[in-house]
Amino acid sequence: MKKMTLALLATVLGAGMNAQVVTTTLNTDEAQTTISKHIYGHFAEHLGRCIYDGFWVDEKMDVRKQGRIRLDVVDALKKIKIPNLRWPGGCFADEYHWRDGIGKPADRPKMVNTNWGGVSEDNSFGTHEFLELCGLLNTEPYVAGNVGSGTVEEMAKWVEYLNSPAQSTMTELRKQNGREQPWKVTYWGVGNESWGCGEI
């Protein structure tokens, strides 16, 4: 039987009292529950400078990068071994239309981020860029669909675009945008919190 012994030092405050050592034994072989590492995932939202000027920077910025992804940020996140990364939000997910963030960046429509400051978004960071970031981080992507202003059909087509190996309009579009094989994204969120961000 595998045992793990922990020695705990309890400092007792007060005049003339000594510290006490308490020992406890855990039988780890008898554990019946495993806590999924995925509850410790991380979150990337178009909020402040998390995306733009955070890990997605200007091409002219003098930092080590791959494309426009800052590699010092990647290195920092790799050190903490994040199990998954959720994107595009949060509240922002419920105004984000994924098809605005694919194709040539110069051709992508601009939008106003009404949740976070009314700033302009150029959609240069989109689906392919997010999944490239997840690959660099060696983490599972967690994609949050748009429930606030999107449709069931829109989300279904995103799933098809990312995950289907079959021949279809969406998979042909993915191939035209430079990705032959599907990513096979496992984790999907249906919107953000059910109590806010335009979902009710």
Short mmCIF file of C-alpha atoms in Angstrom, two decimals:
data_model
loop_
_atom_site.label_atom_id
_atom_site.label_comp_id
_atom_site.label_asym_id
_atom_site.label_seq_id
_atom_site.Cartn_x
_atom_site.Cartn_y
_atom_site.Cartn_z
CA MET A 1 0.00 0.00 0.00
CA LYS A 2 1.45 3.32 -1.07
CA LYS A 3 1.41 5.89 1.70
CA MET A 4 2.33 9.53 1.78
CA THR A 5 3.23 11.01 5.14
CA LEU A 6 2.99 14.71 5.77
CA ALA A 7 4.55 16.41 8.75
CA LEU A 8 2.77 19.58 9.73
CA LEU A 9 4.32 22.09 12.06
CA ALA A 10 1.71 23.84 14.16
CA THR A 11 3.02 26.91 15.87
CA VAL A 12 1.18 27.57 19.05
CA LEU A 13 1.24 31.18 20.10
CA GLY A 14 1.59 32.06 23.73
CA ALA A 15 4.15 32.42 26.47
CA GLY A 16 6.12 29.31 27.32
CA MET A 17 4.41 27.05 24.74
CA ASN A 18 6.42 24.89 22.30
CA ALA A 19 5.74 24.18 18.64
CA GLN A 20 4.07 20.82 18.03
CA VAL A 21 4.64 18.43 15.15
CA VAL A 22 1.53 16.67 13.82
CA THR A 23 1.84 13.73 11.41
CA THR A 24 -0.90 12.49 9.09
CA THR A 25 -0.84 9.62 6.60
CA LEU A 26 -2.71 9.56 3.27
CA ASN A 27 -3.32 6.25 1.50
CA THR A 28 -3.08 7.56 -2.08
CA ASP A 29 -3.68 4.12 -3.63
CA GLU A 30 -7.18 4.20 -2.16
CA ALA A 31 -8.13 7.49 -3.82
CA GLN A 32 -11.28 7.04 -5.87
CA THR A 33 -11.64 10.47 -7.43
CA THR A 34 -9.38 12.23 -9.90
CA ILE A 35 -9.78 15.97 -10.27
CA SER A 36 -9.59 16.94 -13.93
CA LYS A 37 -6.72 19.26 -14.77
CA HIS A 38 -9.12 21.11 -17.06
CA ILE A 39 -10.82 22.89 -14.19
CA TYR A 40 -7.56 24.84 -13.92
CA GLY A 41 -7.77 26.22 -17.45
CA HIS A 42 -7.05 29.79 -18.48
CA PHE A 43 -8.96 32.50 -20.24
CA ALA A 44 -8.09 34.81 -23.14
CA GLU A 45 -10.65 37.51 -23.86
CA HIS A 46 -10.63 40.64 -25.97
CA LEU A 47 -10.49 42.68 -22.79
CA GLY A 48 -7.99 45.47 -22.30
CA ARG A 49 -4.63 44.37 -23.70
CA CYS A 50 -5.00 40.64 -23.18
CA ILE A 51 -5.13 39.90 -26.93
CA TYR A 52 -4.08 43.01 -28.84
CA ASP A 53 -0.79 44.41 -27.50
CA GLY A 54 -0.71 41.44 -25.11
CA PHE A 55 0.28 38.24 -26.87
CA TRP A 56 -0.74 39.57 -30.31
CA VAL A 57 1.51 42.51 -31.14
CA ASP A 58 2.38 44.84 -33.97
CA GLU A 59 4.66 43.26 -36.57
CA LYS A 60 7.16 46.09 -36.04
CA MET A 61 7.44 45.56 -32.28
CA ASP A 62 11.01 44.64 -31.37
CA VAL A 63 10.35 41.48 -29.34
CA ARG A 64 10.87 37.80 -30.09
CA LYS A 65 7.74 36.56 -31.85
CA GLN A 66 6.29 34.02 -34.25
CA GLY A 67 4.21 35.94 -36.74
CA ARG A 68 2.60 38.39 -34.33
CA ILE A 69 2.53 36.09 -31.27
CA ARG A 70 4.89 37.25 -28.50
CA LEU A 71 7.10 34.34 -27.58
CA ASP A 72 8.08 35.71 -24.16
CA VAL A 73 4.39 35.51 -23.21
CA VAL A 74 4.22 31.99 -24.65
CA ASP A 75 7.30 31.01 -22.61
CA ALA A 76 5.76 32.40 -19.41
CA LEU A 77 2.49 30.51 -19.95
CA LYS A 78 4.33 27.29 -20.83
CA LYS A 79 6.06 27.40 -17.45
CA ILE A 80 2.73 27.11 -15.64
CA LYS A 81 1.52 24.33 -17.98
CA ILE A 82 -1.99 25.61 -18.64
CA PRO A 83 -4.27 22.67 -19.52
CA ASN A 84 -6.64 24.65 -21.75
CA LEU A 85 -7.19 28.18 -23.03
CA ARG A 86 -10.69 29.62 -23.48
CA TRP A 87 -11.36 32.14 -26.26
CA PRO A 88 -12.81 34.55 -27.55
CA GLY A 89 -14.42 35.36 -24.20
CA GLY A 90 -16.29 35.96 -21.84
CA CYS A 91 -18.75 38.62 -22.75
CA PHE A 92 -16.88 39.30 -25.99
CA ALA A 93 -17.77 35.80 -27.25
CA ASP A 94 -21.40 36.87 -27.45
CA GLU A 95 -20.73 39.54 -30.05
CA TYR A 96 -17.97 37.72 -31.92
CA HIS A 97 -18.77 36.25 -35.34
CA TRP A 98 -16.07 33.73 -36.15
CA ARG A 99 -16.21 34.19 -39.92
CA ASP A 100 -15.03 37.79 -39.44
CA GLY A 101 -11.75 36.37 -38.07
CA ILE A 102 -10.68 34.04 -40.90
CA GLY A 103 -9.09 34.65 -44.28
CA LYS A 104 -6.56 37.32 -45.16
CA PRO A 105 -6.23 39.73 -42.22
CA ALA A 106 -6.37 42.77 -44.51
CA ASP A 107 -9.79 41.61 -45.79
CA ARG A 108 -11.33 40.99 -42.37
CA PRO A 109 -14.09 43.39 -41.29
CA LYS A 110 -13.50 45.70 -38.36
CA MET A 111 -15.91 45.76 -35.43
CA VAL A 112 -16.60 47.71 -32.25
CA ASN A 113 -16.09 45.82 -29.00
CA THR A 114 -19.18 47.06 -27.14
CA ASN A 115 -18.45 45.01 -24.02
CA TRP A 116 -15.00 46.38 -23.30
CA GLY A 117 -14.56 50.08 -23.94
CA GLY A 118 -16.07 50.52 -27.37
CA VAL A 119 -12.65 49.98 -28.96
CA SER A 120 -12.16 48.98 -32.58
CA GLU A 121 -11.18 45.37 -33.29
CA ASP A 122 -9.55 44.59 -36.63
CA ASN A 123 -10.11 40.83 -36.28
CA SER A 124 -6.46 40.15 -37.15
CA PHE A 125 -6.48 37.69 -34.23
CA GLY A 126 -9.01 35.04 -35.17
CA THR A 127 -9.57 31.30 -35.25
CA HIS A 128 -6.35 30.24 -36.99
CA GLU A 129 -4.24 32.57 -34.85
CA PHE A 130 -5.83 31.31 -31.64
CA LEU A 131 -5.23 27.69 -32.58
CA GLU A 132 -1.63 28.49 -33.53
CA LEU A 133 -1.20 30.02 -30.07
CA CYS A 134 -2.64 26.87 -28.44
CA GLY A 135 -0.20 24.77 -30.46
CA LEU A 136 2.74 26.87 -29.26
CA LEU A 137 1.49 26.51 -25.69
CA ASN A 138 0.83 22.78 -26.06
CA THR A 139 -2.59 23.36 -24.53
CA GLU A 140 -6.14 22.33 -25.40
CA PRO A 141 -8.22 25.03 -27.11
CA TYR A 142 -11.59 25.82 -25.55
CA VAL A 143 -13.79 27.71 -28.00
CA ALA A 144 -16.77 29.70 -26.70
CA GLY A 145 -19.61 30.14 -29.18
CA ASN A 146 -21.73 33.24 -29.68
CA VAL A 147 -25.10 32.91 -27.95
CA GLY A 148 -25.73 36.64 -27.53
CA SER A 149 -25.91 37.68 -31.19
CA GLY A 150 -25.10 34.48 -33.05
CA THR A 151 -27.20 31.54 -34.18
CA VAL A 152 -27.19 27.78 -33.73
CA GLU A 153 -26.29 27.47 -37.41
CA GLU A 154 -23.31 29.82 -37.00
CA MET A 155 -21.90 27.76 -34.15
CA ALA A 156 -22.56 24.46 -35.97
CA LYS A 157 -20.61 25.74 -38.96
CA TRP A 158 -17.71 26.76 -36.70
CA VAL A 159 -17.62 23.21 -35.28
CA GLU A 160 -17.64 21.84 -38.82
CA TYR A 161 -14.93 24.27 -39.97
CA LEU A 162 -12.65 23.25 -37.09
CA ASN A 163 -13.39 19.56 -36.68
CA SER A 164 -14.78 17.90 -39.78
CA PRO A 165 -12.61 15.74 -42.06
CA ALA A 166 -15.49 15.42 -44.58
CA GLN A 167 -15.82 17.38 -47.79
CA SER A 168 -18.12 20.37 -47.32
CA THR A 169 -18.31 24.09 -47.94
CA MET A 170 -16.91 24.79 -44.47
CA THR A 171 -14.02 22.33 -44.77
CA GLU A 172 -13.15 23.68 -48.22
CA LEU A 173 -13.12 27.17 -46.71
CA ARG A 174 -10.75 25.94 -44.00
CA LYS A 175 -8.44 24.49 -46.64
CA GLN A 176 -8.52 27.73 -48.65
CA ASN A 177 -7.41 29.48 -45.46
CA GLY A 178 -4.35 27.23 -45.16
CA ARG A 179 -5.44 24.36 -42.91
CA GLU A 180 -5.81 21.00 -44.66
CA GLN A 181 -6.51 18.77 -41.64
CA PRO A 182 -9.13 19.50 -38.95
CA TRP A 183 -7.96 20.62 -35.53
CA LYS A 184 -10.39 18.34 -33.67
CA VAL A 185 -11.21 20.82 -30.91
CA THR A 186 -12.62 18.93 -27.91
CA TYR A 187 -13.80 21.73 -25.61
CA TRP A 188 -16.67 24.01 -26.59
CA GLY A 189 -18.65 26.51 -24.59
CA VAL A 190 -22.17 27.54 -25.51
CA GLY A 191 -21.91 31.23 -24.85
CA ASN A 192 -20.70 32.91 -21.69
CA GLU A 193 -22.51 33.30 -18.35
CA SER A 194 -26.20 32.58 -18.71
CA TRP A 195 -27.06 35.63 -16.60
CA GLY A 196 -25.41 38.38 -18.62
CA CYS A 197 -23.83 39.72 -21.79
CA GLY A 198 -27.08 39.78 -23.77
CA GLU A 199 -27.89 36.10 -23.43
CA ILE A 200 -31.21 36.51 -21.68
#
